[in-house]
Short mmCIF file of C-alpha atoms and ligand atoms in Angstrom, two decimals:
data_model
loop_
_atom_site.label_atom_id
_atom_site.label_comp_id
_atom_site.label_asym_id
_atom_site.label_seq_id
_atom_site.Cartn_x
_atom_site.Cartn_y
_atom_site.Cartn_z
CA UNK Y 556 139.04 117.57 79.41
CA UNK Y 557 137.02 114.58 80.49
CA UNK Y 558 138.78 112.28 83.06
CA UNK Y 559 138.56 109.43 80.85
CA UNK Y 560 140.66 111.30 77.94
CA UNK Y 561 143.59 112.05 79.96
CA UNK Y 562 146.91 112.50 78.08
CA UNK Y 563 149.42 109.32 77.99
CA UNK Y 564 152.01 110.83 80.12
CA UNK Y 565 149.45 111.47 83.30
CA UNK Y 566 146.77 108.50 82.79
CA UNK Y 567 149.40 106.01 84.47
CA UNK Y 568 149.24 107.80 87.81
CA UNK Y 569 145.71 108.98 87.81
CA UNK Y 570 143.14 107.07 89.76
CA UNK Y 571 139.34 107.63 89.89
CA UNK Y 572 136.79 106.26 92.39
CA UNK Y 573 136.44 102.37 92.71
CA UNK Y 574 140.31 101.73 92.39
CA UNK Y 575 142.57 100.64 95.29
CA UNK Y 576 144.97 103.26 94.30
CA UNK Y 577 142.16 106.05 94.40
CA UNK Y 578 141.30 104.93 97.97
CA UNK Y 579 144.97 104.98 99.35
CA UNK Y 580 145.60 108.34 97.74
CA UNK Y 581 142.03 110.03 99.04
CA UNK Y 582 142.89 108.72 102.97
CA UNK Y 583 143.03 111.74 105.06
CA UNK Y 584 143.23 111.54 108.94
CA UNK Y 585 139.95 111.23 110.50
CA UNK Y 586 138.13 112.80 107.38
CA UNK Y 587 136.96 111.51 104.23
CA UNK Y 588 137.87 112.55 100.76
CA UNK Y 589 135.77 112.37 97.76
CA UNK Y 590 137.99 114.19 94.79
CA UNK Y 591 137.08 113.34 91.48
CA UNK Y 592 140.50 112.06 90.64
CA UNK Y 593 143.58 111.11 92.69
CA UNK Y 594 146.89 111.95 90.85
CA UNK Y 595 149.85 110.26 92.21
CA UNK Y 596 152.90 111.66 90.58
CA UNK Y 597 156.42 110.22 91.30
CA UNK Y 598 158.71 112.93 90.14
CA UNK Y 599 158.27 116.89 90.35
CA UNK Y 600 157.99 116.71 86.29
CA UNK Y 601 155.15 114.41 87.01
CA UNK Y 602 153.60 116.93 89.34
CA UNK Y 603 154.13 119.72 86.84
CA UNK Y 604 152.29 117.64 84.38
CA UNK Y 605 149.36 116.91 86.61
CA UNK Y 606 148.91 120.61 87.66
CA UNK Y 607 148.72 121.36 83.82
CA UNK Y 608 146.37 118.60 83.11
CA UNK Y 609 143.93 119.76 86.05
CA UNK Y 610 144.14 123.64 84.83
CA UNK Y 611 143.18 122.58 81.42
CA UNK Y 612 140.27 120.35 82.78
CA UNK Y 613 139.02 123.27 84.88
CA UNK Y 614 139.65 120.91 88.23
CA UNK Y 615 140.48 122.85 91.46
CA UNK Y 616 143.53 121.26 92.98
CA UNK Y 617 144.08 119.95 96.66
CA UNK Y 618 147.55 118.54 97.71
CA UNK Y 619 148.37 115.63 99.98
CA UNK Y 620 151.70 115.04 101.37
CA UNK Y 621 151.19 113.18 104.68
CA UNK Y 622 147.14 113.45 104.56
CA UNK Y 623 147.37 114.51 108.46
CA UNK Y 624 145.69 118.01 107.43
CA UNK Y 625 142.45 116.50 107.37
CA UNK Y 626 140.90 119.10 104.92
CA UNK Y 627 138.01 117.48 103.30
CA UNK Y 628 138.35 117.44 99.51
CA UNK Y 629 134.57 117.21 98.34
CA UNK Y 630 135.72 117.66 94.22
CA UNK Y 631 138.38 118.61 92.14
CA UNK Y 632 141.59 116.57 92.09
CA UNK Y 633 143.94 115.87 94.74
CA UNK Y 634 147.60 115.33 93.92
CA UNK Y 635 148.99 112.98 96.22
CA UNK Y 636 152.93 113.54 96.94
CA UNK Y 637 153.53 110.40 99.15
CA UNK Y 638 155.67 109.06 96.22
CA UNK Y 639 158.11 111.88 96.61
CA UNK Y 640 159.64 110.82 99.84
CA UNK Y 641 163.17 110.95 99.50
CA UNK Y 642 165.55 112.26 102.06
CA UNK Y 643 169.14 113.07 101.51
CA UNK Y 644 171.67 114.63 103.68
CA UNK Y 645 174.81 116.74 102.73
CA UNK Y 646 176.79 118.09 105.26
CA UNK Y 647 174.25 119.67 107.47
CA UNK Y 648 171.54 120.21 104.98
CA UNK Y 649 168.75 117.71 104.60
CA UNK Y 650 166.89 117.65 101.11
CA UNK Y 651 163.53 116.14 101.75
CA UNK Y 652 160.73 115.15 99.40
CA UNK Y 653 157.46 116.57 101.02
CA UNK Y 654 155.61 112.71 100.82
CA UNK Y 655 158.06 111.92 103.70
CA UNK Y 656 156.79 111.67 106.99
CA UNK Y 657 158.75 113.33 109.92
CA UNK Y 658 159.86 109.86 111.22
CA UNK Y 659 161.88 109.26 107.98
CA UNK Y 660 163.31 112.44 108.27
CA UNK Y 661 164.67 111.74 111.79
CA UNK Y 662 165.63 108.44 111.09
CA UNK Y 663 167.94 109.77 107.77
CA UNK Y 664 169.44 112.47 109.85
CA UNK Y 665 170.51 110.18 113.25
CA UNK Y 666 173.41 108.43 111.44
CA UNK Y 667 174.84 111.99 110.60
CA UNK Y 668 174.24 113.06 114.27
CA UNK Y 669 171.68 115.83 113.34
CA UNK Y 670 168.06 116.87 113.88
CA UNK Y 671 165.48 118.96 112.49
CA UNK Y 672 162.70 119.84 114.68
CA UNK Y 673 159.26 118.99 113.47
CA UNK Y 674 156.38 117.99 115.16
CA UNK Y 675 155.69 115.41 117.75
CA UNK Y 676 154.00 112.59 115.72
CA UNK Y 677 156.37 110.23 113.46
CA UNK Y 678 153.68 109.87 110.88
CA UNK Y 679 152.54 113.45 110.02
CA UNK Y 680 153.63 114.52 106.66
CA UNK Y 681 156.46 117.22 105.89
CA UNK Y 682 154.62 119.24 103.09
CA UNK Y 683 151.68 120.25 105.43
CA UNK Y 684 153.64 120.49 108.77
CA UNK Y 685 156.49 122.90 106.98
CA UNK Y 686 153.84 125.04 105.19
CA UNK Y 687 152.00 125.95 108.49
CA UNK Y 688 154.92 126.37 110.33
CA UNK Y 689 155.94 123.42 112.39
CA UNK Y 690 155.78 123.28 116.24
CA UNK Y 691 157.79 120.27 117.70
CA UNK Y 692 159.85 119.14 120.43
CA UNK Y 693 162.86 121.60 119.72
CA UNK Y 694 160.60 124.75 119.07
CA UNK Y 695 162.05 126.78 121.83
CA UNK Y 696 165.47 125.59 121.00
CA UNK Y 697 165.48 125.99 117.13
CA UNK Y 698 162.16 127.88 116.56
CA UNK Y 699 159.50 126.62 114.16
CA UNK Y 700 160.45 124.14 111.26
CA UNK Y 701 160.22 127.06 108.80
CA UNK Y 702 162.87 128.97 110.67
CA UNK Y 703 165.37 126.33 109.65
CA UNK Y 704 164.11 126.23 105.99
CA UNK Y 705 166.57 127.23 103.27
CA UNK Y 706 164.69 126.54 100.15
CA UNK Y 707 161.74 125.04 98.25
CA UNK Y 708 160.86 123.61 94.93
CA UNK Y 709 157.53 124.70 93.92
CA UNK Y 710 155.41 123.68 90.91
CA UNK Y 711 153.30 126.86 90.27
CA UNK Y 712 149.63 127.24 88.86
CA UNK Y 713 151.24 127.60 85.62
CA UNK Y 714 152.93 124.23 85.63
CA UNK Y 715 156.24 125.52 85.87
CA UNK Y 716 159.06 124.23 88.27
CA UNK Y 717 160.71 126.97 90.34
CA UNK Y 718 163.06 127.16 93.12
CA UNK Y 719 162.20 129.88 95.72
CA UNK Y 720 164.57 131.10 98.44
CA UNK Y 721 165.83 134.11 100.34
CA UNK Y 722 167.23 135.44 97.06
CA UNK Y 723 165.02 133.84 94.38
CA UNK Y 724 161.60 135.59 94.82
CA UNK Y 725 162.07 136.55 98.94
CA UNK Y 726 158.24 137.58 98.97
CA UNK Y 727 157.10 134.13 97.99
CA UNK Y 728 159.61 132.38 100.23
CA UNK Y 729 158.15 134.66 102.91
CA UNK Y 730 154.68 133.66 102.32
CA UNK Y 731 155.55 129.86 102.05
CA UNK Y 732 156.79 129.92 105.42
CA UNK Y 733 153.53 129.74 107.48
CA UNK Y 734 150.82 130.63 104.38
CA UNK Y 735 150.00 126.94 104.04
CA UNK Y 736 149.18 125.45 100.55
CA UNK Y 737 147.82 128.65 98.81
CA UNK Y 738 150.76 129.45 96.35
CA UNK Y 739 151.53 126.07 94.44
CA UNK Y 740 152.44 122.46 95.00
CA UNK Y 741 155.60 122.24 96.85
CA UNK Y 742 157.68 119.26 96.10
CA UNK Y 743 161.06 119.31 97.76
CA UNK Y 744 162.59 121.34 100.36
CA UNK Y 745 166.10 121.99 101.93
CA UNK Y 746 166.34 122.51 105.37
CA UNK Y 747 169.46 123.31 107.65
CA UNK Y 748 169.76 120.60 110.41
CA UNK Y 749 171.61 121.13 114.02
CA UNK Y 750 173.69 119.03 115.62
CA UNK Y 751 171.77 116.10 117.70
CA UNK Y 752 171.47 117.01 121.30
CA UNK Y 753 171.92 114.84 124.29
CA UNK Y 754 168.49 114.73 125.51
CA UNK Y 755 166.64 113.84 128.77
CA UNK Y 756 163.12 112.92 128.65
CA UNK Y 757 161.03 113.55 131.82
CA UNK Y 758 157.32 111.97 131.88
CA UNK Y 759 155.42 112.70 134.90
CA UNK Y 760 151.66 111.66 135.66
CA UNK Y 761 149.31 113.19 138.10
CA UNK Y 762 145.98 112.77 139.97
CA UNK Y 763 142.96 114.75 138.46
CA UNK Y 764 142.81 116.75 141.39
CA UNK Y 765 146.33 118.10 141.13
CA UNK Y 766 145.32 119.78 137.69
CA UNK Y 767 145.48 123.61 138.87
CA UNK Y 768 148.55 123.25 140.91
CA UNK Y 769 149.95 121.31 138.14
CA UNK Y 770 149.48 123.85 135.71
CA UNK Y 771 150.72 126.52 137.75
CA UNK Y 772 154.06 124.60 138.52
CA UNK Y 773 154.47 123.88 134.75
CA UNK Y 774 154.18 127.38 133.79
CA UNK Y 775 156.39 128.54 136.70
CA UNK Y 776 159.19 126.07 135.22
CA UNK Y 777 158.46 126.78 131.39
CA UNK Y 778 158.35 130.75 131.91
CA UNK Y 779 162.05 130.86 133.08
CA UNK Y 780 163.42 127.82 131.27
CA UNK Y 781 166.56 128.18 129.00
CA UNK Y 782 165.82 127.52 125.38
CA UNK Y 783 166.98 123.86 125.80
CA UNK Y 784 164.02 123.02 127.47
CA UNK Y 785 160.75 122.05 125.74
CA UNK Y 786 157.53 120.65 127.10
CA UNK Y 787 153.78 119.89 126.72
CA UNK Y 788 151.28 119.50 129.64
CA UNK Y 789 148.28 117.67 128.60
CA UNK Y 790 145.33 117.07 130.96
CA UNK Y 791 143.23 114.08 129.90
CA UNK Y 792 139.42 113.21 130.60
CA UNK Y 793 138.32 109.71 131.97
CA UNK Y 794 138.49 108.17 128.41
CA UNK Y 795 138.81 104.27 129.50
CA UNK Y 796 140.49 102.23 132.08
CA UNK Y 797 143.44 102.33 129.79
CA UNK Y 798 143.69 106.02 130.03
CA UNK Y 799 142.73 107.23 133.37
CA UNK Y 800 142.03 110.94 133.71
CA UNK Y 801 144.78 112.98 134.83
CA UNK Y 802 147.99 115.35 134.05
CA UNK Y 803 150.82 114.23 132.00
CA UNK Y 804 153.93 116.42 131.87
CA UNK Y 805 156.39 115.50 128.73
CA UNK Y 806 159.37 117.34 129.21
CA UNK Y 807 162.59 117.10 127.00
CA UNK Y 808 165.72 118.94 127.80
CA UNK Y 809 169.59 119.04 126.81
CA UNK Y 810 171.68 117.97 129.77
CA UNK Y 811 171.98 115.21 132.24
CA UNK Y 812 169.34 113.23 134.21
CA UNK Y 813 170.53 115.35 137.48
CA UNK Y 814 170.10 118.53 135.64
CA UNK Y 815 166.57 117.54 134.56
CA UNK Y 816 165.65 116.69 138.09
CA UNK Y 817 166.51 120.34 139.30
CA UNK Y 818 164.64 122.05 136.26
CA UNK Y 819 161.60 120.04 137.16
CA UNK Y 820 161.71 120.19 141.02
CA UNK Y 821 158.42 122.46 141.23
CA UNK Y 822 156.80 119.87 139.16
CA UNK Y 823 158.00 116.96 141.38
CA UNK Y 824 156.68 118.94 144.37
CA UNK Y 825 153.30 119.07 143.30
CA UNK Y 826 150.60 117.09 145.40
CA UNK Y 827 149.09 114.09 143.42
CA UNK Y 828 152.14 113.05 141.36
CA UNK Y 829 151.47 109.49 140.56
CA UNK Y 830 154.11 108.32 138.23
CA UNK Y 831 157.60 109.60 137.34
CA UNK Y 832 160.44 108.54 134.48
CA UNK Y 833 163.40 110.51 133.92
CA UNK Y 834 165.82 109.01 131.06
CA UNK Y 835 168.24 109.89 128.49
CA UNK Y 836 166.74 109.47 124.79
CA UNK Y 837 167.31 110.01 121.30
CA UNK Y 838 165.28 112.95 119.14
CA UNK Y 839 164.03 110.15 116.47
CA UNK Y 840 162.42 108.20 119.85
CA UNK Y 841 160.44 111.14 121.02
CA UNK Y 842 158.35 111.05 117.74
CA UNK Y 843 155.31 109.11 118.89
CA UNK Y 844 152.92 106.65 116.85
CA UNK Y 845 149.84 107.96 115.12
CA UNK Y 846 146.92 108.35 117.58
CA UNK Y 847 143.77 106.11 116.80
CA UNK Y 848 141.53 107.02 113.98
CA UNK Y 849 138.46 105.50 114.80
CA UNK Y 850 137.41 107.25 117.97
CA UNK Y 851 133.74 107.23 118.18
CA UNK Y 852 133.64 110.84 119.22
CA UNK Y 853 133.59 114.31 117.87
CA UNK Y 854 136.43 116.73 118.59
CA UNK Y 855 134.87 120.12 119.57
CA UNK Y 856 137.46 122.73 120.22
CA UNK Y 857 140.49 124.51 118.94
CA UNK Y 858 143.52 126.23 119.86
CA UNK Y 859 145.00 129.63 120.97
CA UNK Y 860 148.45 131.34 121.05
CA UNK Y 861 148.85 132.63 124.49
CA UNK Y 862 151.14 135.44 125.42
CA UNK Y 863 151.23 133.98 128.88
CA UNK Y 864 149.31 132.03 131.37
CA UNK Y 865 147.87 134.29 133.85
CA UNK Y 866 146.20 133.14 137.13
CA UNK Y 867 142.83 133.98 135.46
CA UNK Y 868 143.63 131.76 132.50
CA UNK Y 869 144.82 129.20 134.99
CA UNK Y 870 141.56 129.21 136.70
CA UNK Y 871 139.67 128.94 133.58
CA UNK Y 872 141.80 126.03 131.95
CA UNK Y 873 141.48 124.31 135.46
CA UNK Y 874 137.45 124.92 135.26
CA UNK Y 875 137.38 123.48 131.64
CA UNK Y 876 139.00 120.34 132.57
CA UNK Y 877 136.67 119.87 135.63
CA UNK Y 878 133.76 120.92 133.32
CA UNK Y 879 130.68 118.93 132.21
CA UNK Y 880 132.05 118.09 128.89
CA UNK Y 881 135.06 115.49 128.86
CA UNK Y 882 137.64 117.68 127.63
CA UNK Y 883 141.32 117.21 126.58
CA UNK Y 884 143.74 119.89 127.33
CA UNK Y 885 147.20 120.57 125.91
CA UNK Y 886 149.55 123.34 126.80
CA UNK Y 887 152.81 123.39 124.86
CA UNK Y 888 155.72 125.95 125.87
CA UNK Y 889 156.83 128.45 123.14
CA UNK Y 890 159.05 131.28 123.54
CA UNK Y 891 162.84 130.82 123.25
CA UNK Y 892 164.12 130.81 119.68
CA UNK Y 893 160.58 130.82 118.40
CA UNK Y 894 160.15 134.16 120.05
CA UNK Y 895 163.23 135.62 118.48
CA UNK Y 896 162.17 135.60 114.88
CA UNK Y 897 160.59 138.92 114.00
CA UNK Y 898 156.58 138.93 113.25
CA UNK Y 899 157.37 140.08 109.91
CA UNK Y 900 160.04 137.55 108.64
CA UNK Y 901 157.65 134.80 107.80
CA UNK Y 902 153.88 134.48 107.44
CA UNK Y 903 153.56 132.72 110.85
CA UNK Y 904 153.37 136.07 112.54
CA UNK Y 905 152.27 135.29 116.10
CA UNK Y 906 155.81 135.08 117.70
CA UNK Y 907 154.94 136.84 120.90
CA UNK Y 908 153.13 133.56 122.10
CA UNK Y 909 154.75 131.95 124.79
CA UNK Y 910 152.14 129.14 125.24
CA UNK Y 911 149.88 127.16 122.80
CA UNK Y 912 146.79 125.81 124.39
CA UNK Y 913 144.69 123.14 122.66
CA UNK Y 914 141.29 122.33 124.14
CA UNK Y 915 138.81 119.95 122.62
CA UNK Y 916 135.78 118.49 124.14
CA UNK Y 917 135.16 114.94 123.36
CA UNK Y 918 131.36 114.75 122.30
CA UNK Y 919 129.05 111.68 120.86
CA UNK Y 920 128.96 112.01 117.12
CA UNK Y 921 125.25 112.74 117.66
CA UNK Y 922 125.74 115.30 120.46
CA UNK Y 923 122.89 117.75 120.16
CA UNK Y 924 123.69 121.42 118.90
CA UNK Y 925 122.94 122.90 122.40
CA UNK Y 926 125.96 120.58 124.03
CA UNK Y 927 128.29 121.55 121.25
CA UNK Y 928 127.18 125.15 122.00
CA UNK Y 929 128.09 124.86 125.75
CA UNK Y 930 131.12 123.36 124.98
CA UNK Y 931 132.52 126.12 122.76
CA UNK Y 932 131.03 128.69 125.33
CA UNK Y 933 133.15 127.09 128.13
CA UNK Y 934 136.31 127.23 126.00
CA UNK Y 935 135.57 130.86 125.06
CA UNK Y 936 136.71 131.91 128.53
CA UNK Y 937 140.27 130.42 127.88
CA UNK Y 938 140.46 131.36 124.02
CA UNK Y 939 139.83 134.98 125.10
CA UNK Y 940 143.10 135.24 126.44
CA UNK Y 941 144.75 134.24 123.24
CA UNK Y 942 146.17 136.38 120.36
CA UNK Y 943 145.80 133.97 117.28
CA UNK Y 944 145.15 130.30 116.27
CA UNK Y 945 147.87 127.92 114.92
CA UNK Y 946 146.47 126.69 111.71
CA UNK Y 947 147.91 123.47 111.56
CA UNK Y 948 146.13 122.41 114.84
CA UNK Y 949 142.98 123.96 113.46
CA UNK Y 950 140.30 121.32 112.70
CA UNK Y 951 137.79 124.61 111.90
CA UNK Y 952 138.16 125.98 108.64
CA UNK Y 953 136.78 129.49 107.35
CA UNK Y 954 137.21 133.39 107.30
CA UNK Y 955 137.24 133.60 111.10
CA UNK Y 956 139.90 131.01 111.37
CA UNK Y 957 141.92 132.49 108.63
CA UNK Y 958 141.85 135.75 110.33
CA UNK Y 959 142.86 134.51 113.49
CA UNK Y 960 145.65 132.84 111.90
CA UNK Y 961 147.22 136.09 110.60
CA UNK Y 962 147.33 139.60 111.66
CA UNK Y 963 145.57 142.08 109.36
CA UNK Y 964 149.03 143.16 107.47
CA UNK Y 965 150.22 139.57 107.27
CA UNK Y 966 146.89 138.26 105.65
CA UNK Y 967 146.92 141.20 103.14
CA UNK Y 968 150.27 140.42 102.07
CA UNK Y 969 149.59 136.86 101.75
CA UNK Y 970 146.50 137.85 99.38
CA UNK Y 971 148.92 139.81 97.16
CA UNK Y 972 151.32 137.13 96.68
CA UNK Y 973 148.40 134.72 96.15
CA UNK Y 974 146.92 137.11 93.35
CA UNK Y 975 150.48 137.15 91.87
CA UNK Y 976 151.23 133.38 91.76
CA UNK Y 977 147.44 131.65 91.32
CA UNK Y 978 145.16 134.39 90.01
CA UNK Y 979 142.51 131.98 89.17
CA UNK Y 980 142.62 130.20 92.66
CA UNK Y 981 143.33 126.78 91.46
CA UNK Y 982 145.11 125.81 94.62
CA UNK Y 983 142.54 124.69 97.44
CA UNK Y 984 144.46 125.06 100.67
CA UNK Y 985 143.44 123.76 103.82
CA UNK Y 986 143.04 127.34 105.12
CA UNK Y 987 142.21 129.49 102.30
CA UNK Y 988 143.13 133.12 102.56
CA UNK Y 989 139.39 134.52 101.69
C1 FAD L 949 148.35 113.00 114.80
C2 FAD L 949 148.76 114.27 114.50
C3 FAD L 949 149.83 115.05 115.36
C4 FAD L 949 150.31 116.14 114.76
N1 FAD L 949 151.22 116.77 115.43
C5 FAD L 949 151.69 117.96 115.32
C6 FAD L 949 152.77 118.52 115.98
O1 FAD L 949 153.32 118.02 116.71
N2 FAD L 949 153.10 119.71 115.59
C7 FAD L 949 152.59 120.75 114.38
O2 FAD L 949 153.14 121.38 114.13
N3 FAD L 949 151.54 119.98 113.84
C8 FAD L 949 151.30 118.80 114.18
N4 FAD L 949 150.01 118.33 113.38
C9 FAD L 949 149.26 118.98 112.55
C10 FAD L 949 149.95 119.02 110.99
O3 FAD L 949 151.14 119.87 111.23
C11 FAD L 949 149.20 119.42 110.11
O4 FAD L 949 147.87 118.35 110.25
C12 FAD L 949 149.71 118.99 108.77
O5 FAD L 949 148.70 119.77 107.57
C13 FAD L 949 150.10 117.76 108.31
O6 FAD L 949 150.65 117.84 107.00
P1 FAD L 949 150.38 116.63 106.20
O7 FAD L 949 151.35 116.83 105.22
O8 FAD L 949 150.40 115.11 106.73
O9 FAD L 949 148.91 116.86 105.72
P2 FAD L 949 148.13 116.97 104.62
O10 FAD L 949 146.79 116.58 104.81
O11 FAD L 949 148.81 116.20 103.16
O12 FAD L 949 148.01 118.64 104.15
C14 FAD L 949 147.61 119.60 104.85
C15 FAD L 949 147.27 120.84 103.83
O13 FAD L 949 148.56 121.38 103.45
C16 FAD L 949 148.84 121.81 102.24
N5 FAD L 949 149.85 120.98 101.77
C17 FAD L 949 150.39 119.75 102.09
N6 FAD L 949 151.57 119.21 101.28
C18 FAD L 949 151.57 120.35 100.46
C19 FAD L 949 152.59 120.63 99.39
N7 FAD L 949 153.34 119.62 99.23
N8 FAD L 949 152.41 121.57 98.59
C20 FAD L 949 151.39 122.41 98.96
N9 FAD L 949 150.39 122.27 99.85
C21 FAD L 949 150.52 121.46 100.58
C22 FAD L 949 147.47 121.42 101.54
O14 FAD L 949 146.56 122.73 101.69
C23 FAD L 949 147.02 120.31 102.63
O15 FAD L 949 145.19 120.47 102.73
C24 FAD L 949 149.51 116.99 114.00
C25 FAD L 949 148.43 115.96 113.33
C26 FAD L 949 148.04 115.15 113.50
C27 FAD L 949 146.98 114.67 112.81
#
C-alpha cells in the first residue's frame, strides 16, 4: 500500500517527511530518525489500526514513547505514542499511558502520597524505561520499575489488543519485563505504587584528587547500607568552567538529616570534600532536567553490571578517570530489593549485580579511529569485571550487546516468545534479539 493511499481512519494521524508533525514525532534524544512515516495515534484502537496498516504496507515498526532510547529509525514506520500520556491513580495502582514521562507520573502520584521508582530524569518516557527494566532513585528500596508492574495492555503484530499479566500469558508478561520493545506496542501499564517516604538528599562534591579514596568510601557505605539508602557517584572530567572536574555523590535515604549524616560519615571524612548539602526532599523533586542534547562530542563507552567493587576494579576506575581521554564515570548502587528478585522471574536477569558502572569518554565528533580504540581499550579493564550490560543505558547495539544483556537461557526464552507473538519480526526494537 503506498503511503499516499492510507485508509481514512489512519491518514489523520499519519505524517510524512516535510511536515512539522513528522519532525516532532521523529525526534529522538541525540539521534536523528528518518522513518518513512510517523504515525501518532491517540487511542489504543488507533494504535491497533496503525499496526495493521504497517503490516499490510510491509513496513517494519519502531515504537517511540518518550524518545530517549535514541535508536535510529532509518526506514519503516515510527509509531509515536506521545499522545497516550494519561496517568490515573486508583487506590495504590497507577494506570499509565506509555507516552507519559516520569515527571508526569511522579506529579500525579504525589497528591496521593505515593511513588513509583522510575529513573533519574523527569523527561524520560515511561514505555522504553519500563520495558528495559527501570533503574531509579528507589531501586534498592523497591527494585526495578518492572518489579512493581502488575499489568500491560499490548497491541500485537496481528493488530489485536491484549491484556497481559501474571495470569494472562505469564510467559509474555515475563518477556515484557526486561525484553524491550520486541513483542508488540505497549500502550498502557498498571503499576503498584508505594507510600511516599520521608527522604533526605545528600549532595557532596570532591576535588579530582580524591577520586580513588572517594570511590572506596562510597563502596564501603553502599555495600552495607540498608535498602532505604540509594546513591550514585559521578566522576566528571573538566568539561567547562561551569562544571569543574571532580566527584559528585548523590545519595537519598529514608530518614532524618541526622541519620543521613551518620550513614555518609565515611564520605564526609574523605580528603578533598569541597561542597556539602544535606536536606529533606520530595521524591518528585529528585527527577532532574534533561541534559543538553547539543554537546559537540561523541560518547564512547558503555556500562557494566558488577557484582562488587574489588580493589582492582577501584584502581582501574581511578586510572580511567585520570586517563588521557576525558571520561565521565557513574556508579550506581544496586542490591537490596533489586537483588531479591530471582534471575528467572523477569527477563532482566542480572540480579546479582550490586553496582552499575557507566564509563563514557567524551571525544571530538571527528576523533580518529585509533583514539576511539584506545578509549575502549582503557575501559575494557573496568568492563572486564562485569557480568552483563544494562540495555537501557547502552548506546551500542548489535548481537554482542544483546548477548551481554541476557544470559544464554534468558535470551533463548525471549526468542521463543518473540517467535510466537511476532513471527515475521515486524517490531524493530532498540535492542533486537538476534
Ligand atoms: C537523559 C537520560 C536519562 C536516563 N536516565 C535513566 C535512568 O535514570 N534510569 C533508567 O533505567 N534509564 C534511564 N535512561 C535510559 C532510558 O531508560 C532509555 O533510554 C529508555 O529507552 C527511554 O525510554 P523512552 O520511552 O523515552 O525511549 P524511546 O526512544 O521512546 O524508546 C526506546 C525503545 O524502547 C522500545 N519502546 C518504547 N516504548 C515502547 C512501547 N510503548 N511499546 C513497545 N516498545 C517500546 C522501542 O524499542 C524503542 O526503540 C535515561 C536516558 C536518557 C537519555
